[in-house]
XYZ file of C-alpha atoms in Angstrom:
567
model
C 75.270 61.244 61.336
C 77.414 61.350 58.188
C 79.130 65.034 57.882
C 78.714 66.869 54.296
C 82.351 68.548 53.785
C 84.045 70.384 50.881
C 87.112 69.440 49.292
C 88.890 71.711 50.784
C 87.773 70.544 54.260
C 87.956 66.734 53.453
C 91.919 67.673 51.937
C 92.789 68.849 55.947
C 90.599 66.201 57.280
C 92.637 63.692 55.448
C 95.974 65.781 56.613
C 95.143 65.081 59.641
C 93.896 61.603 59.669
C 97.735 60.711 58.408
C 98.495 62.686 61.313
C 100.571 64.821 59.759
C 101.678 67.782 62.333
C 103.043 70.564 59.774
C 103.501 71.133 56.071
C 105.020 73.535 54.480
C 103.545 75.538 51.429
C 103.134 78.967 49.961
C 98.986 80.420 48.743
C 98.302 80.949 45.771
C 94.673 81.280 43.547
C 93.859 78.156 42.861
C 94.593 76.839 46.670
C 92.816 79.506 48.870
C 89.819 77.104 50.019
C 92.135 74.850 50.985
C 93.727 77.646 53.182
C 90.818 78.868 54.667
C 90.052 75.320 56.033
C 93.772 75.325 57.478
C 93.042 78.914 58.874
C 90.374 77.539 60.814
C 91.725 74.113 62.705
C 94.918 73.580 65.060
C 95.723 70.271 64.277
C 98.269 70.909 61.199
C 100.384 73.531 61.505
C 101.488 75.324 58.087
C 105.079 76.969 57.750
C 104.961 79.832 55.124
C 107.969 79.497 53.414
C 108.859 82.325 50.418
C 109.028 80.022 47.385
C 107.895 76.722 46.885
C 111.135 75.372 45.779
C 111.688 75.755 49.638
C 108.349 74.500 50.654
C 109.487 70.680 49.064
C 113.018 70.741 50.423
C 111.561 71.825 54.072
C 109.428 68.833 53.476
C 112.067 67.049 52.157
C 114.366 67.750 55.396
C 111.299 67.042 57.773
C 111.003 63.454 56.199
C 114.613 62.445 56.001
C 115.421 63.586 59.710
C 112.030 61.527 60.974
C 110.167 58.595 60.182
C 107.281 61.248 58.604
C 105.973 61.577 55.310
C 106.650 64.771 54.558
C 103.874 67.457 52.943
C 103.934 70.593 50.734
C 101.105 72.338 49.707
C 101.406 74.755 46.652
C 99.311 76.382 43.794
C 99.050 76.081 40.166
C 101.243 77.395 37.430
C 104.015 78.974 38.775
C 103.734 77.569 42.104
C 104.083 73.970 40.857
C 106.760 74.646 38.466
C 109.060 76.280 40.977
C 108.310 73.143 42.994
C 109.418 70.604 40.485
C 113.185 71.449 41.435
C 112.241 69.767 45.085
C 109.634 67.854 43.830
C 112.874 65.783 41.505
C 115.424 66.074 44.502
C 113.103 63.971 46.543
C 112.978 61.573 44.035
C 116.138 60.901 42.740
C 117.425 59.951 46.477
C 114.075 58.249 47.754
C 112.178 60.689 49.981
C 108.666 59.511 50.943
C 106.825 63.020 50.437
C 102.969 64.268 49.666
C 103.153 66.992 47.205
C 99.607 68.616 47.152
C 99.210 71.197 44.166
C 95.942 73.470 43.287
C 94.902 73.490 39.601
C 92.658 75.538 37.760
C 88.909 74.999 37.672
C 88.265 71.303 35.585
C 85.950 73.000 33.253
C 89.318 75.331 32.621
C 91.836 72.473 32.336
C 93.713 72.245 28.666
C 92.301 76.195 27.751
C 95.153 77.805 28.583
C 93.431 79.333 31.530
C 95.517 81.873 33.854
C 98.297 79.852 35.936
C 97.526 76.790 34.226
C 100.275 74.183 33.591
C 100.496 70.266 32.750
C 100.860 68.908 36.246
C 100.699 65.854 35.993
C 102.379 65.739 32.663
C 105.329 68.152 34.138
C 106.124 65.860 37.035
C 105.845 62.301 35.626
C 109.462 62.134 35.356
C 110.321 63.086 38.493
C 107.353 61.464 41.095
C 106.487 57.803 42.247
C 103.555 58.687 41.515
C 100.562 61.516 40.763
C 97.107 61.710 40.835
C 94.695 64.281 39.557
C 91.477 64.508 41.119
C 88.538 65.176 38.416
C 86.223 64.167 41.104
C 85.288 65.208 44.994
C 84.223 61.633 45.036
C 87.444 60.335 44.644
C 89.585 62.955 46.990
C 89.890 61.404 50.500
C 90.953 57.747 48.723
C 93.407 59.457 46.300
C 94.965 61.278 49.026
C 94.940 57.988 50.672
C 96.442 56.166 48.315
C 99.647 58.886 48.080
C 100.562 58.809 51.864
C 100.463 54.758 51.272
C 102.591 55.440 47.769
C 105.139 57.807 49.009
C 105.807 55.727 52.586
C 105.866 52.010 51.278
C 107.892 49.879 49.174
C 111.390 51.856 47.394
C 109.358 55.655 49.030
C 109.256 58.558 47.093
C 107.049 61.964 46.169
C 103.435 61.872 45.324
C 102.056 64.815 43.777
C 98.355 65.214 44.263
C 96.630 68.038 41.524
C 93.683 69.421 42.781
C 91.170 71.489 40.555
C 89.696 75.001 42.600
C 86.424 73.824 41.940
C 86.722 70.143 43.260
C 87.955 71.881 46.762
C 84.952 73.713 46.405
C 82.187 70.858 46.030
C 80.447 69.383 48.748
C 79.985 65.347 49.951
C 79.672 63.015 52.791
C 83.108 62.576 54.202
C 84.604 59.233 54.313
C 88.479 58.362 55.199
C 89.058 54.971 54.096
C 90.445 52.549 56.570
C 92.151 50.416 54.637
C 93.524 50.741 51.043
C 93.427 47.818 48.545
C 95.732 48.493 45.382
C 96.003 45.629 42.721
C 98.753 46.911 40.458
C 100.616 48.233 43.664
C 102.403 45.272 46.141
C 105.921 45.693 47.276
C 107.760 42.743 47.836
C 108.315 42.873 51.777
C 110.288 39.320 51.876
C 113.402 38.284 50.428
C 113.826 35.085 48.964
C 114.546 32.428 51.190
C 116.475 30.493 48.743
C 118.926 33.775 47.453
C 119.500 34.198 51.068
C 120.857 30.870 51.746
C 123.040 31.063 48.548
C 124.134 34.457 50.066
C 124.779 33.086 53.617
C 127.062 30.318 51.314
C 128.937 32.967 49.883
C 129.853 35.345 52.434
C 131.120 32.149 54.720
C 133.795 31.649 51.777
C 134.807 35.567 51.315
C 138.340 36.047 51.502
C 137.986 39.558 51.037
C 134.681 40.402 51.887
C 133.207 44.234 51.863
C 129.738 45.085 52.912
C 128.564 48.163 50.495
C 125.491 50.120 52.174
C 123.550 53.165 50.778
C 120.798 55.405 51.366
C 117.883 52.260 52.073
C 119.893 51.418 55.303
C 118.593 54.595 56.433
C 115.483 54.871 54.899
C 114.494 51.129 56.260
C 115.210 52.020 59.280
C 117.712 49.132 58.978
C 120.986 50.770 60.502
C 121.213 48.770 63.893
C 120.534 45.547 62.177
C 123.582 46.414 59.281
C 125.792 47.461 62.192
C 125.092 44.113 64.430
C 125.747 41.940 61.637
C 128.817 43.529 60.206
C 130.211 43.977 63.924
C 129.289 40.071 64.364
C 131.104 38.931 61.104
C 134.032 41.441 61.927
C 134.086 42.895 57.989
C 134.594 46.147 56.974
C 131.923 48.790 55.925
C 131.719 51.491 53.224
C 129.376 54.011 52.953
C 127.680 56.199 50.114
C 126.977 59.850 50.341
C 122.980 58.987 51.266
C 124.362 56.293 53.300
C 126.184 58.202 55.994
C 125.615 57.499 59.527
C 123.954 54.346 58.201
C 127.106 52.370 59.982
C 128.975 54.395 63.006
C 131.792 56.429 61.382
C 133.819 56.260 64.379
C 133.461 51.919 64.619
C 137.104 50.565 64.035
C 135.263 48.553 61.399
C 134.433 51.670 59.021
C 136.336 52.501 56.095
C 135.311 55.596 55.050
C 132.450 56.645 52.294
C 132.933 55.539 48.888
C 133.136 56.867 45.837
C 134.280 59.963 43.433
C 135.359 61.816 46.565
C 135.693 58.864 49.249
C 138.458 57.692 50.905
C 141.748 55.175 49.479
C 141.281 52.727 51.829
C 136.888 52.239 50.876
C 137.559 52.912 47.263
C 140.777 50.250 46.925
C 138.850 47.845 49.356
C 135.793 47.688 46.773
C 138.166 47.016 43.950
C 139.935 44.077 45.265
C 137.468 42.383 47.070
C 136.315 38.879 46.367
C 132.666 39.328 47.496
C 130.370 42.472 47.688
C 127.550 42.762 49.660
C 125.532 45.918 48.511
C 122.887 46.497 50.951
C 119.995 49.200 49.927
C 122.612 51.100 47.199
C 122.121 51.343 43.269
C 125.751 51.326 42.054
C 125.281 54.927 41.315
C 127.903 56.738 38.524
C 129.280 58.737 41.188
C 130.032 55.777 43.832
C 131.416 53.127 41.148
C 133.098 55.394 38.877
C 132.589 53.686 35.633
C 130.681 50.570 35.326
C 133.778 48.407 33.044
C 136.597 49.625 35.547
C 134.429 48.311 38.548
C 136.660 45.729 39.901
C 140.649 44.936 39.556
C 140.237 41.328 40.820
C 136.983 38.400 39.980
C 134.295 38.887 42.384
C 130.690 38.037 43.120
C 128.058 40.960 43.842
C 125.091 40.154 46.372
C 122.750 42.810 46.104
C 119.655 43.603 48.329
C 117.025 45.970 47.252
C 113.624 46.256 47.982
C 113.422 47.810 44.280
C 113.689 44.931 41.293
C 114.797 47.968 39.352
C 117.720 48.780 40.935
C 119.510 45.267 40.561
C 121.723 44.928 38.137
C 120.461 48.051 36.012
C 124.353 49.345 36.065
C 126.453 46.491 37.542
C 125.614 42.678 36.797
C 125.082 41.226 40.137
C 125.191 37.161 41.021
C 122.649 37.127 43.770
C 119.500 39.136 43.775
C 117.660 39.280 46.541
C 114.369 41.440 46.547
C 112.948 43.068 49.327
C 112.339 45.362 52.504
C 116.203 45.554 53.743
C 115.623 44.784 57.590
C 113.268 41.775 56.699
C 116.292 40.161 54.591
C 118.964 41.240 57.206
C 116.934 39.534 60.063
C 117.018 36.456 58.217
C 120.332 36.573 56.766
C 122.069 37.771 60.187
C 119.589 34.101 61.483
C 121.293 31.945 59.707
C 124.768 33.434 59.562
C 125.190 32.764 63.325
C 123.796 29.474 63.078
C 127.141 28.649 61.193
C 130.102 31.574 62.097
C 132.124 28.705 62.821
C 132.591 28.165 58.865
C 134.222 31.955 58.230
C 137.950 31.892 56.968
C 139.160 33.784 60.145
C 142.973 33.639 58.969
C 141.931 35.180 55.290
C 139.922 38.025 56.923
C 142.992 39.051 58.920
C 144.976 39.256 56.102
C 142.480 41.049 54.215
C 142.378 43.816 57.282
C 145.878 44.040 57.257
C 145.896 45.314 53.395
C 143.654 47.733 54.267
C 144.936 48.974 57.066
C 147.877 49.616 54.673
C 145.758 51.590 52.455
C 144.242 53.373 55.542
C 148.359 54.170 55.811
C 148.181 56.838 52.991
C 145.997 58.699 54.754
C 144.475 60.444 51.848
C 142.046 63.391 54.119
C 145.064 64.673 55.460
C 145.487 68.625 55.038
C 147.482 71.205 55.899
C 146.834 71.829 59.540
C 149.900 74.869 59.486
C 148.149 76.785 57.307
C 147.670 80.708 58.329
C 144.335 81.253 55.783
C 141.533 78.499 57.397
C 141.077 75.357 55.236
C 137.567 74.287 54.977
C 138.132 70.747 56.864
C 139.495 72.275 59.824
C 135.871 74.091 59.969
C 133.776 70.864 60.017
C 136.408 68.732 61.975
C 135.961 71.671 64.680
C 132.055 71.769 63.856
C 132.108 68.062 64.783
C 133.823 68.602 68.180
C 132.212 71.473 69.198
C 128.735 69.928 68.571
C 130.234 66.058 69.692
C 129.339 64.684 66.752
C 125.170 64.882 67.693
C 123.864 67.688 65.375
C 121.648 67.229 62.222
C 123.863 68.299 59.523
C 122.429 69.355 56.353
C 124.402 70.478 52.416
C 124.119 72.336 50.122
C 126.152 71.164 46.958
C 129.927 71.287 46.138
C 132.913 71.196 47.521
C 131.668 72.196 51.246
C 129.152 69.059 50.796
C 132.353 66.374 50.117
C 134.405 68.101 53.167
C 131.160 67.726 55.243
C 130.632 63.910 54.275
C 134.519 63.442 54.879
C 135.285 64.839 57.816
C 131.970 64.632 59.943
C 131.526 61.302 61.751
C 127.984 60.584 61.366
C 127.293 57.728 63.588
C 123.896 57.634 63.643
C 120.927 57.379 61.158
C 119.151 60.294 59.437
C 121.818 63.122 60.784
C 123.069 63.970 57.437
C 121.014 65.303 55.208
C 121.771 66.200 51.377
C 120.706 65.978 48.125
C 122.552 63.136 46.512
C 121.309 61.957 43.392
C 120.128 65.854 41.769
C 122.981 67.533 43.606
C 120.433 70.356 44.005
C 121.914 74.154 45.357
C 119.733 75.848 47.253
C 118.836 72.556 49.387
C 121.053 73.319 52.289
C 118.673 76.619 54.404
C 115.209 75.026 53.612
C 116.153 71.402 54.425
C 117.663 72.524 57.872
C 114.037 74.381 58.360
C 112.109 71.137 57.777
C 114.999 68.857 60.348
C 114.354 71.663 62.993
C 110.763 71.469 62.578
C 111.159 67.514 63.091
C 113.321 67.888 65.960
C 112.429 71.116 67.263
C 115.157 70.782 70.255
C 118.268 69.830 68.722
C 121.587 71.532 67.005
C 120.899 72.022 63.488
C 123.558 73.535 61.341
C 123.731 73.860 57.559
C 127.204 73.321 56.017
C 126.953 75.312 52.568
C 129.271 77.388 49.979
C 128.872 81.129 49.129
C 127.105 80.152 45.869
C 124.950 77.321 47.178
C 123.505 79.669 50.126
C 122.210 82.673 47.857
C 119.878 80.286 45.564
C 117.256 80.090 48.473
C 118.444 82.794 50.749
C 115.252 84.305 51.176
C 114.674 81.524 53.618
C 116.215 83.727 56.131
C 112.666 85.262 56.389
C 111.100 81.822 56.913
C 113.974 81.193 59.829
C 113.095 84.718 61.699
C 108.980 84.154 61.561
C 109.154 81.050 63.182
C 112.719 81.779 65.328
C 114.693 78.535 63.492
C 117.786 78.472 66.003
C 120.184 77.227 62.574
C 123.609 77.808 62.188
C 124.590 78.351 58.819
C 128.068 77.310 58.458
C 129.318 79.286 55.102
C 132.507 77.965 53.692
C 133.553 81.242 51.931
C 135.931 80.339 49.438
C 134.610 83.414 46.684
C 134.427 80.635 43.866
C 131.553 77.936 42.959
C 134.309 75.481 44.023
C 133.574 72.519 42.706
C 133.199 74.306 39.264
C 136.531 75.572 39.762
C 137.862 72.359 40.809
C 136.769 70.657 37.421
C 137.853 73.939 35.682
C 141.218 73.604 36.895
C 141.781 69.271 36.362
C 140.116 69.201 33.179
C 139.774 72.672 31.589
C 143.134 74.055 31.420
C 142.651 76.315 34.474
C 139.616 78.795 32.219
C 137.890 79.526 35.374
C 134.682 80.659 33.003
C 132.014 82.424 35.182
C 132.878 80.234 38.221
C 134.331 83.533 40.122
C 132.016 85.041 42.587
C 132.847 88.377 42.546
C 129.900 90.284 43.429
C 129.170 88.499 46.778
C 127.020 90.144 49.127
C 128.286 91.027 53.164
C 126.578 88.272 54.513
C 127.161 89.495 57.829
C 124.858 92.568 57.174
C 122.462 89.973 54.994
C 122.067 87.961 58.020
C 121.766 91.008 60.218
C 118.780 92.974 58.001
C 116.494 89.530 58.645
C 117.042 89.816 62.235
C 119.517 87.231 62.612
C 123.402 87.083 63.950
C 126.160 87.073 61.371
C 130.022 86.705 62.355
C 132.547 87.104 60.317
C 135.936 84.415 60.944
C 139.456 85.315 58.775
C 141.724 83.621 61.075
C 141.997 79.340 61.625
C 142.645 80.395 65.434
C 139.352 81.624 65.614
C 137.111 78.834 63.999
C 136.723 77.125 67.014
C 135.780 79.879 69.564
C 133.377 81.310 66.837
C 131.417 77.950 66.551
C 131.054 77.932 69.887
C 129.806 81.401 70.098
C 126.957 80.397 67.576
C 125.753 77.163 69.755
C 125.679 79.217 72.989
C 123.147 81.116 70.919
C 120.654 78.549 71.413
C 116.986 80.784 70.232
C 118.790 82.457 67.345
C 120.108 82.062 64.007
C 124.006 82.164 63.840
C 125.285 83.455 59.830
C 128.921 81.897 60.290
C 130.837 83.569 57.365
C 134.231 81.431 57.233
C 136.704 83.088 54.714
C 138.583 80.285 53.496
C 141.216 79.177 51.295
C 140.396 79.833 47.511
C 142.393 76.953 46.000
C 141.921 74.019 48.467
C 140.502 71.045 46.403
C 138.929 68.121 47.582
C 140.598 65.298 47.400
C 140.598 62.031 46.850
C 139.163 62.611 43.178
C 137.951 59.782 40.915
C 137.783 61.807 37.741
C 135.122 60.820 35.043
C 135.195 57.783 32.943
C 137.706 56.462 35.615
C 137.570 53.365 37.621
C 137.605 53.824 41.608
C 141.657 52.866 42.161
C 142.254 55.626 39.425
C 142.359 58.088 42.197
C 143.724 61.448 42.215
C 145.097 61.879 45.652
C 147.048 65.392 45.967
């Protein structure tokens, strides 16, 4: 017999029919029925975080460090609005998440009522996708349709706005099996005939590079990019999203790209004859500007599962659409079919020009230094953990040194926010990557200005006993501000000095947590260790470090990528 359910009990049914294990959300008005249905079931597990900008990037975290949709539930008004700042990070760097929101009553919608906003109309910039649901009728299929949405094709938030009184209205309960969606179909399959013209083209590269980004990872498409750039014996380049998409530590890696990425990547992709961008949009801060990409004539194979993303900045020569491992498969097919055709003697010379770049060795850093430099606290964060922790940013300078110097080698271990540089990201993300992986080393590399925009998080961490380590890179300045303020602004550090900073050791401390305080580069090491022995607590690392390191390489705006700043 055919059950009768509310909306707020079909909304968990559906939660759990997607089998989703926790989301993360804050109550509010409009959402209680839907919290009184969570109150009384096992199956989904809600973490109450203390402001919904939090409750997306936990979500956020949770997806990017599994293979997991990730879900926040918040109210209306206010609670959506502070959720539009996670709600935008997840979509500017491709996070599949389900964003469900409360709304007012439908006969109250467009009045003005109390906590009423413009969902829907608020978030269109900034979603795949949203839905509001006029209609009990139409719940369990909409919610349907916005797991499918945020998981398939280029993923990405789906916001869900449900009015109180829908939640409140009773019908038969129905999950749809299968979903049908005409003006929806993602191109899964490349083109067979771009990928033969591509296999043609890398076989005559003189000086080929293979460019990857943040859909390696997302695709789950990193062992099939490693095989087949191991196999044809070119090097690899990373973007920020892309880290850990290709082994940092393989001889064929040549750093991460971009503004702050290494000479050797950032020469490489200026002088080579053939590109091969796998699951990357030639993003402003990678390229540098679009008319100085490129010192020499080259041709640009591009693969993206998202027609939009092809040649919207750069002009590329072959297009190939769709799901990255489905066009790897076949391109790595036919490539070994004819290896014997590659210009081994070229490639050889092209490796030995880069390993002449590699030469300037453009991370290096004083290592003498009596006041700690923030590189020698993730190089030693790298050894002490072996390079296995989930590493999450917040944004600045502390998120470049992270990328730089710590080898990601495998997929979905890094975890920032790339494309909305959001502060604040860092604490909650780490919450949602513990939650995914409930047994591993977690730390969260952040700045002293980054940490307090979602410090009350700390709360969050001591309900639920979140063994973090909060690596704080303590330099008393927003320092990437600073670092602008001083290239480009005649050294007018204008409100970039932190000078009312809090004792984070006694911060850490009043939540219940343990804070340690490091001063001296001798002592980085034996502190970090310290914090991992701690294995069931929270570990506030407060490293006071040098105030004018900068991080360098620097592509400055406007500039072309071998326009680097090195020193």
């Amino acid at each position: 017999m055919s059950e009768e359910l509310t909306g707020a009990e079909i909304t968990i049914r559906c939660l759990q029919e997607e089998d989703v294990e926790c989301i993360f959300g804050y109550p509010g008005g409009a959402v209680l029925f839907i919290y009184d249905e969570l109150f009384k079931q096992d199956k989904v597990k809600h973490i109450l975080v203390r402001h919904e900008q939090a409750a997306v990037h936990a979500a956020d975290g949770y997806a990017r460090s599994s293979q997991k949709v990730g879900v926040a539930l918040v109210t209306s008004g206010p609670g959506v609005t502070n959720a539009v700042t996670g709600i935008a990070t997840a979509y500017m760097d491709s996070i599949p998440l389900v964003v469900i929101s409360g709304q007012v009553p439908t006969n109250a919608i467009g009045l003005d009522a109390f906590q009423e906003v413009d969902t829907v109309g608020i978030t269109r910039p900034c979603v795949k996708h949203n839905l509001l649901v006029s209609d009990v009728n139409e719940l369990a299929t909409t919610i349907k349709k916005a797991f499918y949405i945020a998981a398939t094709g280029r993923p990405g938030p789906v916001l869900v706005d449900i009015p109180k009184d829908v939640t409140q209205q009773k019908i038969v309960f129905e999950y749809p099996e299968k979903l049908s969606m005409r003006s929806y179909n993602p191109v899964i399959r490349g083109n067979s005939k771009q990928i033969k013209k591509a296999v043609d083209l890398i076989l005559s590269a003189k000086r080929p590079v293979v460019y990857s980004g943040g859909g390696v990872i997302l695709s789950d498409a990193a062992k099939l990019l490693t095989d087949l750039t191991r196999m044809l014996g070119f090097p690899c380049t990373n973007t920020l999203m892309g880290l850990g998409g290709f082994p940092a530590t393989d001889k064929h890696f040549v750093g991460m790209l971009g503004m702050h990425g290494t000479y050797e990547a950032n020469m490489a992709m200026q002088y080579c004859d053939v590109l091969i961008a796998v699951g990357a949009r030639f993003d402003d801060r990678v390229i540098g500007n679009p008319k100085h990409f490129s010192n020499e004539n080259r041709k640009i194979i591009h693969i993206d599962i998202d027609p939009s993303s092809i040649s919207k900045r750069v002009k590329v020569d072959i297009p190939i659409v769709g799901n990255v491992p489905d066009v790897l498969k076949e391109l790595t097919k036919l490539l070994k079919q004819r290896q014997d055709e590659m210009d081994e003697k070229a490639l050889d010379e092209w490796w030995k020009q880069i390993d002449l770049w590699r030469e300037r060795d453009c991370l290096k850093f004083n290592r003498e230094s009596d006041i700690i430099k923030p590189q020698l606290v993730v190089e030693k964060l790298y050894d002490v953990t072996k390079g296995e922790a989930f590493v999450t940013s917040d944004v600045g300078q502390h998120q470049m040194w992270a990328a730089q110097f710590y080898k990601f080698d495998k997929p979905r271990r890094w975890i920032n926010s790339g494309g909305l540089g959001t502060m604040g990201f860092g604490l909650p993300a780490a919450m949602g990557v513990m939650f995914a992986n409930p047994k591993s080393k977690v730390a969260c590399i952040t700045g002293e200005a980054s940490i307090q925009m979602c410090i009350q998080e700390l709360s969050t961490c001591k309900q639920y006993r979140l063994p973090i380590k909060i690596v704080n890179l303590n330099n008393r300045y927003m320092g990437m501000v600073r670092q602008w303020q001083e290239f480009f602004h005649g050294n007018r550090y204008a409100e970039s000095y932190m000078d009312a900073l809090p004792d984070f050791i006694k911060l850490a401390e009043s939540y219940g947590h343990v804070g340690i305080r490091v001063e001296r580069p001798e002592d980085v090491e034996g502190a970090l260790q310290e914090a991992f022995k701690l294995k069931d607590q929270l570990v506030f690392l407060d490293f006071i470090t040098d105030q004018t390191e900068n991080v360098f390489p620097m592509v400055p705006g406007g500039k072309g990528l071998s326009e680097m700043i090195l020193v």
